[in-house]
Amino acid sequence: MGGLRKFKKLDTKTNAGEKTKKVSSPGQIFLFGEHAVVYGQPALATAINIRTDAEIESTENNEVEIKSEGIGGVTGEASEKNGEWSIEKISGDSEKLQFVIRAIELTFNYLNTGSGFELRIDSELIPGSGLGSSSAVTTATVAAVSSILGEKLDKEEITHLAYKTEETVQGAASRTGVNVATYGGFLKIKGEETIPLSNIPELKVLIGYTGKYGNTGELVRNVRELRGSKPDLINPIIKAIGDTTEAGTKALREKNLEKVGALMNANQNLLEGLRVSSPELRNLIKAARSSNALGAKLTGAGGGGCMIALSPNNDIEKIAKAIEEEGGEPIKAKVGVEGLRY
Ligand code: MEV
């Protein structure tokens, strides 16, 4: 997959794309490696069957209308000044929809054209739940907007624009989220390298939602500050998370689920060292482990959001019950599912 072949600028000012388009991107969980992946260590993540759908309809004018079910809406105007495209005269929930707005602007500028449209987003992924809602919505937005502007971008171009969006809005980001949202399956990410993994054994994974919002940008900044103030403590933890990802990937390939679970537990301890866990996450993780989970850890940025538990064959209901009794919401997810549909 590597880097982007070229950063092309189309010489078109006309909107010759499709009139309407439906797209959909999956959410994701990290089996290993969140946070450390921001510093070039490997991470292993997989797409889940909880998705974000987007539908776009082009209009004859330059009015942009974004409606996100349960989140809010924004209106504005597609505008070009000195060769730079943006959405002007924005009103509405621009803060809540900042990933969408930025993704649209970057797509306009990449294609060197813009137009009006109505974009309707319907996501099963709760923002701040740690299941990759921003990557899913960003990827879906780039795919949808480019389709009506006359250019079906390839997956590499979509991940490039979606990654630039996340980096701009979040401050710092790895390529994990947007790659999983685009390509789906199981992916090992290391820096700019994306390695799809095949022959992964069937995994029974239970997600436990704490019901608390985790602010990814803030958590990533906190780790950066901690690393800046205590490099001798934090750098070895980050490196150890990378080693855990490598060992976990090997254990998965060998279909040794007990070892995968033990390494997930080790990864959680290291994430505790980065101070991104929370009392609610700890309670759900403890409840899952006491109910025979092979391993349990937080997933995504932490600070709230979700944990995941790897279940042996017959114990998924037992783990779900334990998570519920501890005040969490158990979610049974299928892993390794398809990426962007467009
Ligand atoms: C957040 O979903 C995962 C982090 O590793 C940040 C990133 O990879 O962009 C915390």
mmCIF file of C-alpha atoms and ligand atoms in Angstrom:
data_model
loop_
_atom_site.group_PDB
_atom_site.id
_atom_site.type_symbol
_atom_site.label_atom_id
_atom_site.label_comp_id
_atom_site.label_asym_id
_atom_site.label_seq_id
_atom_site.Cartn_x
_atom_site.Cartn_y
_atom_site.Cartn_z
ATOM 1 C CA MET A 1 0.000 0.000 0.000
ATOM 2 C CA GLY A 2 2.897 2.402 0.781
ATOM 3 C CA GLY A 3 2.725 6.161 0.215
ATOM 4 C CA LEU A 4 0.461 8.061 -2.117
ATOM 5 C CA ARG A 5 1.484 7.688 -5.771
ATOM 6 C CA LYS A 6 0.913 11.324 -6.567
ATOM 7 C CA PHE A 7 -0.909 14.262 -5.128
ATOM 8 C CA LYS A 8 -2.900 15.157 -8.168
ATOM 9 C CA LYS A 9 -4.794 18.336 -8.903
ATOM 10 C CA LEU A 10 -7.559 17.887 -11.431
ATOM 11 C CA ASP A 11 -7.946 20.708 -13.881
ATOM 12 C CA THR A 12 -11.721 20.696 -13.702
ATOM 13 C CA LYS A 13 -14.185 23.268 -12.525
ATOM 14 C CA THR A 14 -17.239 21.343 -13.568
ATOM 15 C CA ASN A 15 -19.192 18.931 -11.475
ATOM 16 C CA ALA A 16 -19.446 15.845 -13.639
ATOM 17 C CA GLY A 17 -19.906 13.246 -10.918
ATOM 18 C CA GLU A 18 -22.739 11.008 -9.790
ATOM 19 C CA LYS A 19 -25.892 12.769 -8.593
ATOM 20 C CA THR A 20 -26.368 10.585 -5.505
ATOM 21 C CA LYS A 21 -24.139 8.110 -3.752
ATOM 22 C CA LYS A 22 -24.380 5.823 -0.714
ATOM 23 C CA VAL A 23 -21.250 4.733 1.136
ATOM 24 C CA SER A 24 -20.503 2.959 4.397
ATOM 25 C CA SER A 25 -17.408 2.509 6.610
ATOM 26 C CA PRO A 26 -16.811 0.160 9.554
ATOM 27 C CA GLY A 27 -15.771 0.951 13.104
ATOM 28 C CA GLN A 28 -12.800 -0.818 14.645
ATOM 29 C CA ILE A 29 -11.093 -2.219 17.696
ATOM 30 C CA PHE A 30 -7.425 -2.345 18.573
ATOM 31 C CA LEU A 31 -6.313 -5.837 19.594
ATOM 32 C CA PHE A 32 -2.897 -4.317 20.369
ATOM 33 C CA GLY A 33 -0.881 -1.138 20.118
ATOM 34 C CA GLU A 34 -3.033 2.005 20.479
ATOM 35 C CA HIS A 35 -1.133 5.155 21.500
ATOM 36 C CA ALA A 36 2.267 3.502 20.874
ATOM 37 C CA VAL A 37 1.368 3.435 17.152
ATOM 38 C CA VAL A 38 1.429 7.266 17.138
ATOM 39 C CA TYR A 39 5.200 6.950 17.855
ATOM 40 C CA GLY A 40 5.922 4.459 15.046
ATOM 41 C CA GLN A 41 5.379 1.247 17.037
ATOM 42 C CA PRO A 42 3.217 -1.468 15.423
ATOM 43 C CA ALA A 43 -0.489 -1.857 16.190
ATOM 44 C CA LEU A 44 -2.984 -4.566 15.266
ATOM 45 C CA ALA A 45 -6.574 -3.505 14.632
ATOM 46 C CA THR A 46 -9.641 -5.007 13.026
ATOM 47 C CA ALA A 47 -12.881 -3.763 11.440
ATOM 48 C CA ILE A 48 -16.150 -4.478 13.287
ATOM 49 C CA ASN A 49 -19.703 -4.822 12.000
ATOM 50 C CA ILE A 50 -20.806 -1.523 13.571
ATOM 51 C CA ARG A 51 -20.835 1.009 10.770
ATOM 52 C CA THR A 52 -21.290 4.597 9.597
ATOM 53 C CA ASP A 53 -23.520 5.099 6.556
ATOM 54 C CA ALA A 54 -23.468 8.265 4.473
ATOM 55 C CA GLU A 55 -25.676 9.324 1.585
ATOM 56 C CA ILE A 56 -24.905 12.328 -0.582
ATOM 57 C CA GLU A 57 -27.024 14.166 -3.136
ATOM 58 C CA SER A 58 -25.543 16.896 -5.303
ATOM 59 C CA THR A 59 -27.417 20.163 -5.829
ATOM 60 C CA GLU A 60 -27.311 22.720 -8.636
ATOM 61 C CA ASN A 61 -26.022 25.485 -6.335
ATOM 62 C CA ASN A 62 -23.090 25.855 -3.903
ATOM 63 C CA GLU A 63 -25.050 25.243 -0.693
ATOM 64 C CA VAL A 64 -23.647 22.554 1.563
ATOM 65 C CA GLU A 65 -25.935 20.888 4.054
ATOM 66 C CA ILE A 66 -24.736 18.204 6.465
ATOM 67 C CA LYS A 67 -27.141 16.272 8.665
ATOM 68 C CA SER A 68 -25.846 13.704 11.119
ATOM 69 C CA GLU A 69 -28.539 11.602 12.770
ATOM 70 C CA GLY A 70 -28.496 12.122 16.551
ATOM 71 C CA ILE A 71 -25.491 14.511 16.377
ATOM 72 C CA GLY A 72 -26.619 17.678 14.597
ATOM 73 C CA GLY A 73 -26.397 19.623 11.388
ATOM 74 C CA VAL A 74 -24.398 22.280 9.583
ATOM 75 C CA THR A 75 -25.065 24.527 6.594
ATOM 76 C CA GLY A 76 -22.567 26.552 4.596
ATOM 77 C CA GLU A 77 -21.386 27.453 1.107
ATOM 78 C CA ALA A 78 -18.740 25.798 -1.053
ATOM 79 C CA SER A 79 -16.450 28.663 -1.961
ATOM 80 C CA GLU A 80 -13.165 29.192 -3.801
ATOM 81 C CA LYS A 81 -10.756 32.081 -3.185
ATOM 82 C CA ASN A 82 -7.331 32.303 -4.834
ATOM 83 C CA GLY A 83 -7.420 28.628 -5.722
ATOM 84 C CA GLU A 84 -8.251 27.524 -2.151
ATOM 85 C CA TRP A 85 -11.598 25.787 -1.551
ATOM 86 C CA SER A 86 -13.432 25.972 1.786
ATOM 87 C CA ILE A 87 -16.903 25.953 3.301
ATOM 88 C CA GLU A 88 -17.847 29.527 4.132
ATOM 89 C CA LYS A 89 -20.740 31.016 6.133
ATOM 90 C CA ILE A 90 -20.930 27.931 8.337
ATOM 91 C CA SER A 91 -23.721 27.752 10.874
ATOM 92 C CA GLY A 92 -24.897 24.942 13.140
ATOM 93 C CA ASP A 93 -22.994 22.224 15.001
ATOM 94 C CA SER A 94 -19.615 22.874 13.387
ATOM 95 C CA GLU A 95 -17.653 21.694 16.457
ATOM 96 C CA LYS A 96 -19.405 18.316 16.546
ATOM 97 C CA LEU A 97 -19.032 17.887 12.789
ATOM 98 C CA GLN A 98 -15.461 19.167 12.454
ATOM 99 C CA PHE A 99 -14.107 15.887 10.997
ATOM 100 C CA VAL A 100 -16.800 16.020 8.294
ATOM 101 C CA ILE A 101 -16.207 19.711 7.458
ATOM 102 C CA ARG A 102 -12.438 19.298 7.255
ATOM 103 C CA ALA A 103 -12.764 16.109 5.164
ATOM 104 C CA ILE A 104 -14.994 17.960 2.673
ATOM 105 C CA GLU A 105 -12.573 20.904 2.398
ATOM 106 C CA LEU A 106 -9.545 18.637 1.891
ATOM 107 C CA THR A 107 -11.428 16.668 -0.778
ATOM 108 C CA PHE A 108 -12.448 19.885 -2.603
ATOM 109 C CA ASN A 109 -8.822 21.042 -2.610
ATOM 110 C CA TYR A 110 -7.440 17.666 -3.662
ATOM 111 C CA LEU A 111 -9.804 17.609 -6.648
ATOM 112 C CA ASN A 112 -9.501 21.365 -7.184
ATOM 113 C CA THR A 113 -13.263 21.696 -7.469
ATOM 114 C CA GLY A 114 -16.280 22.050 -5.198
ATOM 115 C CA SER A 115 -20.058 22.123 -5.316
ATOM 116 C CA GLY A 116 -23.209 22.141 -3.219
ATOM 117 C CA PHE A 117 -24.757 18.974 -1.839
ATOM 118 C CA GLU A 118 -26.726 17.455 0.963
ATOM 119 C CA LEU A 119 -24.824 14.886 3.029
ATOM 120 C CA ARG A 120 -26.787 12.672 5.412
ATOM 121 C CA ILE A 121 -24.819 10.639 7.936
ATOM 122 C CA ASP A 122 -26.233 7.830 10.019
ATOM 123 C CA SER A 123 -23.740 6.194 12.366
ATOM 124 C CA GLU A 124 -24.131 3.270 14.752
ATOM 125 C CA LEU A 125 -20.793 4.339 16.255
ATOM 126 C CA ILE A 126 -21.033 6.655 19.252
ATOM 127 C CA PRO A 127 -18.474 9.523 19.096
ATOM 128 C CA GLY A 128 -15.841 9.157 21.831
ATOM 129 C CA SER A 129 -16.619 5.470 22.371
ATOM 130 C CA GLY A 130 -13.173 4.382 21.179
ATOM 131 C CA LEU A 131 -14.584 2.384 18.260
ATOM 132 C CA GLY A 132 -13.206 4.600 15.506
ATOM 133 C CA SER A 133 -16.265 6.762 14.822
ATOM 134 C CA SER A 134 -14.172 9.695 13.539
ATOM 135 C CA SER A 135 -12.175 7.500 11.134
ATOM 136 C CA ALA A 136 -15.373 5.900 9.825
ATOM 137 C CA VAL A 137 -17.146 9.221 9.245
ATOM 138 C CA THR A 138 -14.052 10.873 7.742
ATOM 139 C CA THR A 139 -13.442 8.015 5.303
ATOM 140 C CA ALA A 140 -17.121 7.839 4.314
ATOM 141 C CA THR A 141 -17.224 11.630 3.775
ATOM 142 C CA VAL A 142 -14.171 11.689 1.484
ATOM 143 C CA ALA A 143 -15.565 8.764 -0.554
ATOM 144 C CA ALA A 144 -19.046 10.301 -0.839
ATOM 145 C CA VAL A 145 -17.941 13.856 -1.700
ATOM 146 C CA SER A 146 -15.370 12.762 -4.288
ATOM 147 C CA SER A 147 -18.008 10.585 -6.011
ATOM 148 C CA ILE A 148 -20.328 13.495 -6.732
ATOM 149 C CA LEU A 149 -17.405 15.684 -7.837
ATOM 150 C CA GLY A 150 -16.717 13.367 -10.713
ATOM 151 C CA GLU A 151 -13.779 11.391 -9.384
ATOM 152 C CA LYS A 152 -13.951 7.952 -7.828
ATOM 153 C CA LEU A 153 -10.802 8.101 -5.750
ATOM 154 C CA ASP A 154 -8.909 4.899 -5.126
ATOM 155 C CA LYS A 155 -8.532 3.563 -1.594
ATOM 156 C CA GLU A 156 -5.026 4.901 -1.207
ATOM 157 C CA GLU A 157 -6.174 8.425 -2.033
ATOM 158 C CA ILE A 158 -9.149 8.123 0.331
ATOM 159 C CA THR A 159 -6.971 7.020 3.265
ATOM 160 C CA HIS A 160 -4.518 9.801 2.458
ATOM 161 C CA LEU A 161 -7.205 12.513 2.632
ATOM 162 C CA ALA A 162 -8.908 10.927 5.651
ATOM 163 C CA TYR A 163 -5.562 10.700 7.470
ATOM 164 C CA LYS A 164 -4.803 14.371 6.729
ATOM 165 C CA THR A 165 -8.243 15.229 8.145
ATOM 166 C CA GLU A 166 -7.627 13.290 11.371
ATOM 167 C CA GLU A 167 -4.141 14.716 11.767
ATOM 168 C CA THR A 168 -5.482 18.275 11.358
ATOM 169 C CA VAL A 169 -8.467 17.934 13.697
ATOM 170 C CA GLN A 170 -6.927 15.588 16.302
ATOM 171 C CA GLY A 171 -3.465 17.200 16.430
ATOM 172 C CA ALA A 172 -1.610 13.904 15.943
ATOM 173 C CA ALA A 173 -2.867 10.604 14.634
ATOM 174 C CA SER A 174 -1.681 7.267 13.335
ATOM 175 C CA ARG A 175 -2.874 5.787 10.051
ATOM 176 C CA THR A 176 -4.594 2.888 11.833
ATOM 177 C CA GLY A 177 -8.122 4.291 12.002
ATOM 178 C CA VAL A 178 -8.472 5.404 8.406
ATOM 179 C CA ASN A 179 -6.771 2.292 7.019
ATOM 180 C CA VAL A 180 -9.083 -0.069 8.904
ATOM 181 C CA ALA A 181 -12.120 2.050 7.929
ATOM 182 C CA THR A 182 -11.065 1.790 4.272
ATOM 183 C CA TYR A 183 -9.567 -1.676 3.845
ATOM 184 C CA GLY A 184 -11.343 -3.599 6.643
ATOM 185 C CA GLY A 185 -10.157 -7.046 7.787
ATOM 186 C CA PHE A 186 -7.222 -7.329 10.192
ATOM 187 C CA LEU A 187 -4.407 -4.831 9.684
ATOM 188 C CA LYS A 188 -1.008 -4.454 11.225
ATOM 189 C CA ILE A 189 0.053 -0.809 11.016
ATOM 190 C CA LYS A 190 3.581 0.459 11.538
ATOM 191 C CA GLY A 191 4.318 4.035 10.549
ATOM 192 C CA GLU A 192 3.326 4.308 6.879
ATOM 193 C CA GLU A 193 3.303 0.533 6.436
ATOM 194 C CA THR A 194 -0.044 -1.316 6.347
ATOM 195 C CA ILE A 195 0.034 -5.117 6.348
ATOM 196 C CA PRO A 196 -3.243 -7.034 5.868
ATOM 197 C CA LEU A 197 -3.297 -10.258 7.897
ATOM 198 C CA SER A 198 -5.014 -13.367 6.626
ATOM 199 C CA ASN A 199 -5.658 -16.808 8.163
ATOM 200 C CA ILE A 200 -6.657 -15.302 11.486
ATOM 201 C CA PRO A 201 -8.572 -17.815 13.659
ATOM 202 C CA GLU A 202 -12.210 -17.048 14.469
ATOM 203 C CA LEU A 203 -12.230 -14.659 17.418
ATOM 204 C CA LYS A 204 -15.096 -14.222 19.853
ATOM 205 C CA VAL A 205 -14.744 -10.648 20.996
ATOM 206 C CA LEU A 206 -17.028 -8.847 23.374
ATOM 207 C CA ILE A 207 -16.988 -5.058 23.593
ATOM 208 C CA GLY A 208 -17.922 -3.355 26.867
ATOM 209 C CA TYR A 209 -18.965 0.294 26.632
ATOM 210 C CA THR A 210 -18.421 2.386 29.768
ATOM 211 C CA GLY A 211 -20.938 5.008 28.600
ATOM 212 C CA LYS A 212 -18.246 7.669 29.123
ATOM 213 C CA TYR A 213 -16.834 9.956 26.440
ATOM 214 C CA GLY A 214 -13.118 9.625 25.750
ATOM 215 C CA ASN A 215 -11.552 12.639 24.027
ATOM 216 C CA THR A 216 -8.977 11.170 21.614
ATOM 217 C CA GLY A 217 -7.183 14.450 20.865
ATOM 218 C CA GLU A 218 -6.803 15.223 24.573
ATOM 219 C CA LEU A 219 -5.628 11.688 25.459
ATOM 220 C CA VAL A 220 -3.060 11.688 22.648
ATOM 221 C CA ARG A 221 -1.822 15.116 23.868
ATOM 222 C CA ASN A 222 -1.605 13.863 27.471
ATOM 223 C CA VAL A 223 0.590 10.933 26.440
ATOM 224 C CA ARG A 224 2.775 13.295 24.402
ATOM 225 C CA GLU A 225 3.215 15.578 27.446
ATOM 226 C CA LEU A 226 3.929 12.652 29.769
ATOM 227 C CA ARG A 227 6.509 11.339 27.306
ATOM 228 C CA GLY A 228 8.057 14.817 27.134
ATOM 229 C CA SER A 229 8.316 15.140 30.911
ATOM 230 C CA LYS A 230 9.333 11.519 31.693
ATOM 231 C CA PRO A 231 11.015 10.118 28.558
ATOM 232 C CA ASP A 232 13.027 7.514 30.508
ATOM 233 C CA LEU A 233 9.807 6.025 31.882
ATOM 234 C CA ILE A 234 7.450 6.426 28.921
ATOM 235 C CA ASN A 235 9.688 5.522 25.962
ATOM 236 C CA PRO A 236 10.344 1.971 27.258
ATOM 237 C CA ILE A 237 6.581 1.533 27.871
ATOM 238 C CA ILE A 238 5.835 2.610 24.290
ATOM 239 C CA LYS A 239 8.505 0.220 22.986
ATOM 240 C CA ALA A 240 7.109 -2.610 25.182
ATOM 241 C CA ILE A 241 3.620 -2.041 23.698
ATOM 242 C CA GLY A 242 5.153 -2.442 20.222
ATOM 243 C CA ASP A 243 6.830 -5.708 21.333
ATOM 244 C CA THR A 244 3.473 -6.903 22.703
ATOM 245 C CA THR A 245 1.841 -6.199 19.331
ATOM 246 C CA GLU A 246 4.536 -8.243 17.557
ATOM 247 C CA ALA A 247 4.167 -11.139 20.024
ATOM 248 C CA GLY A 248 0.355 -10.906 19.829
ATOM 249 C CA THR A 249 0.409 -11.004 16.009
ATOM 250 C CA LYS A 250 2.634 -14.114 16.126
ATOM 251 C CA ALA A 251 0.328 -15.776 18.673
ATOM 252 C CA LEU A 252 -2.700 -15.015 16.451
ATOM 253 C CA ARG A 253 -0.985 -16.513 13.408
ATOM 254 C CA GLU A 254 -0.167 -19.611 15.503
ATOM 255 C CA LYS A 255 -3.849 -19.667 16.586
ATOM 256 C CA ASN A 256 -2.746 -19.652 20.238
ATOM 257 C CA LEU A 257 -5.664 -17.698 21.733
ATOM 258 C CA GLU A 258 -4.580 -18.208 25.350
ATOM 259 C CA LYS A 259 -1.337 -16.438 24.515
ATOM 260 C CA VAL A 260 -3.213 -13.695 22.611
ATOM 261 C CA GLY A 261 -5.363 -13.103 25.720
ATOM 262 C CA ALA A 262 -2.346 -13.027 28.062
ATOM 263 C CA LEU A 263 -0.670 -10.481 25.785
ATOM 264 C CA MET A 264 -3.845 -8.349 25.722
ATOM 265 C CA ASN A 265 -3.654 -8.282 29.536
ATOM 266 C CA ALA A 266 -0.007 -7.256 29.327
ATOM 267 C CA ASN A 267 -0.921 -4.502 26.831
ATOM 268 C CA GLN A 268 -3.551 -3.198 29.273
ATOM 269 C CA ASN A 269 -0.945 -2.972 32.065
ATOM 270 C CA LEU A 270 1.308 -0.954 29.773
ATOM 271 C CA LEU A 271 -1.605 1.359 28.820
ATOM 272 C CA GLU A 272 -2.141 1.902 32.563
ATOM 273 C CA GLY A 273 1.466 3.127 32.564
ATOM 274 C CA LEU A 274 0.520 5.694 29.916
ATOM 275 C CA ARG A 275 -2.365 6.816 32.199
ATOM 276 C CA VAL A 276 -5.047 6.399 29.562
ATOM 277 C CA SER A 277 -7.219 3.911 31.456
ATOM 278 C CA SER A 278 -10.046 4.861 33.827
ATOM 279 C CA PRO A 279 -11.836 3.374 36.873
ATOM 280 C CA GLU A 280 -14.826 2.388 34.693
ATOM 281 C CA LEU A 281 -12.610 0.635 32.162
ATOM 282 C CA ARG A 282 -10.730 -1.133 34.975
ATOM 283 C CA ASN A 283 -14.013 -2.409 36.481
ATOM 284 C CA LEU A 284 -15.271 -3.825 33.186
ATOM 285 C CA ILE A 285 -11.877 -5.403 32.432
ATOM 286 C CA LYS A 286 -11.789 -7.004 35.884
ATOM 287 C CA ALA A 287 -15.355 -8.310 35.495
ATOM 288 C CA ALA A 288 -14.529 -9.869 32.115
ATOM 289 C CA ARG A 289 -11.353 -11.489 33.395
ATOM 290 C CA SER A 290 -13.207 -12.930 36.408
ATOM 291 C CA SER A 291 -15.703 -14.479 33.966
ATOM 292 C CA ASN A 292 -13.131 -16.549 32.094
ATOM 293 C CA ALA A 293 -12.118 -14.019 29.417
ATOM 294 C CA LEU A 294 -8.793 -15.080 27.918
ATOM 295 C CA GLY A 295 -7.727 -11.438 28.065
ATOM 296 C CA ALA A 296 -9.196 -7.944 28.293
ATOM 297 C CA LYS A 297 -7.992 -4.424 27.613
ATOM 298 C CA LEU A 298 -9.237 -0.969 26.684
ATOM 299 C CA THR A 299 -9.539 -0.223 22.976
ATOM 300 C CA GLY A 300 -8.818 3.055 21.176
ATOM 301 C CA ALA A 301 -7.820 6.169 23.033
ATOM 302 C CA GLY A 302 -9.207 5.148 26.482
ATOM 303 C CA GLY A 303 -10.189 7.626 29.194
ATOM 304 C CA GLY A 304 -13.690 6.089 28.977
ATOM 305 C CA GLY A 305 -15.070 4.595 25.776
ATOM 306 C CA CYS A 306 -14.811 0.835 25.406
ATOM 307 C CA MET A 307 -12.894 -2.229 26.515
ATOM 308 C CA ILE A 308 -12.676 -5.530 24.680
ATOM 309 C CA ALA A 309 -12.569 -9.079 26.008
ATOM 310 C CA LEU A 310 -11.403 -12.155 24.127
ATOM 311 C CA SER A 311 -13.771 -14.947 24.992
ATOM 312 C CA PRO A 312 -13.226 -18.694 24.974
ATOM 313 C CA ASN A 313 -15.828 -20.541 22.849
ATOM 314 C CA ASN A 314 -18.672 -20.913 25.332
ATOM 315 C CA ASP A 315 -18.318 -18.034 27.759
ATOM 316 C CA ILE A 316 -19.392 -14.980 25.789
ATOM 317 C CA GLU A 317 -22.840 -14.769 27.475
ATOM 318 C CA LYS A 318 -21.216 -15.066 30.898
ATOM 319 C CA ILE A 319 -18.788 -12.243 30.121
ATOM 320 C CA ALA A 320 -21.619 -10.099 28.682
ATOM 321 C CA LYS A 321 -23.611 -10.565 31.901
ATOM 322 C CA ALA A 322 -20.606 -9.645 34.061
ATOM 323 C CA ILE A 323 -20.038 -6.470 32.041
ATOM 324 C CA GLU A 324 -23.702 -5.525 32.366
ATOM 325 C CA GLU A 325 -23.692 -6.151 36.137
ATOM 326 C CA GLU A 326 -20.704 -3.813 36.391
ATOM 327 C CA GLY A 327 -22.712 -1.015 34.703
ATOM 328 C CA GLY A 328 -21.278 -1.436 31.188
ATOM 329 C CA GLU A 329 -23.065 -2.086 27.931
ATOM 330 C CA PRO A 330 -22.000 -5.386 26.348
ATOM 331 C CA ILE A 331 -21.796 -5.345 22.538
ATOM 332 C CA LYS A 332 -21.189 -8.537 20.571
ATOM 333 C CA ALA A 333 -19.228 -7.603 17.487
ATOM 334 C CA LYS A 334 -18.144 -9.518 14.431
ATOM 335 C CA VAL A 335 -14.487 -8.793 13.668
ATOM 336 C CA GLY A 336 -12.479 -8.819 10.421
ATOM 337 C CA VAL A 337 -15.413 -7.461 8.393
ATOM 338 C CA GLU A 338 -15.261 -5.556 5.077
ATOM 339 C CA GLY A 339 -14.010 -1.982 4.874
ATOM 340 C CA LEU A 340 -15.370 0.948 2.903
ATOM 341 C CA ARG A 341 -18.349 0.178 0.656
ATOM 342 C CA TYR A 342 -18.655 2.726 -2.121
HETATM 343 C C1 MEV B 1 -7.321 6.245 18.863
HETATM 344 O O1 MEV B 1 -8.355 5.560 18.207
HETATM 345 C C2 MEV B 1 -6.048 5.457 18.735
HETATM 346 C C3 MEV B 1 -4.801 6.224 19.098
HETATM 347 O O2 MEV B 1 -3.699 5.329 18.949
HETATM 348 C C4 MEV B 1 -4.598 7.437 18.217
HETATM 349 C C5 MEV B 1 -4.289 7.077 16.767
HETATM 350 O O3 MEV B 1 -3.833 5.957 16.484
HETATM 351 O O4 MEV B 1 -4.500 7.960 15.912
HETATM 352 C C6 MEV B 1 -4.832 6.678 20.550
#
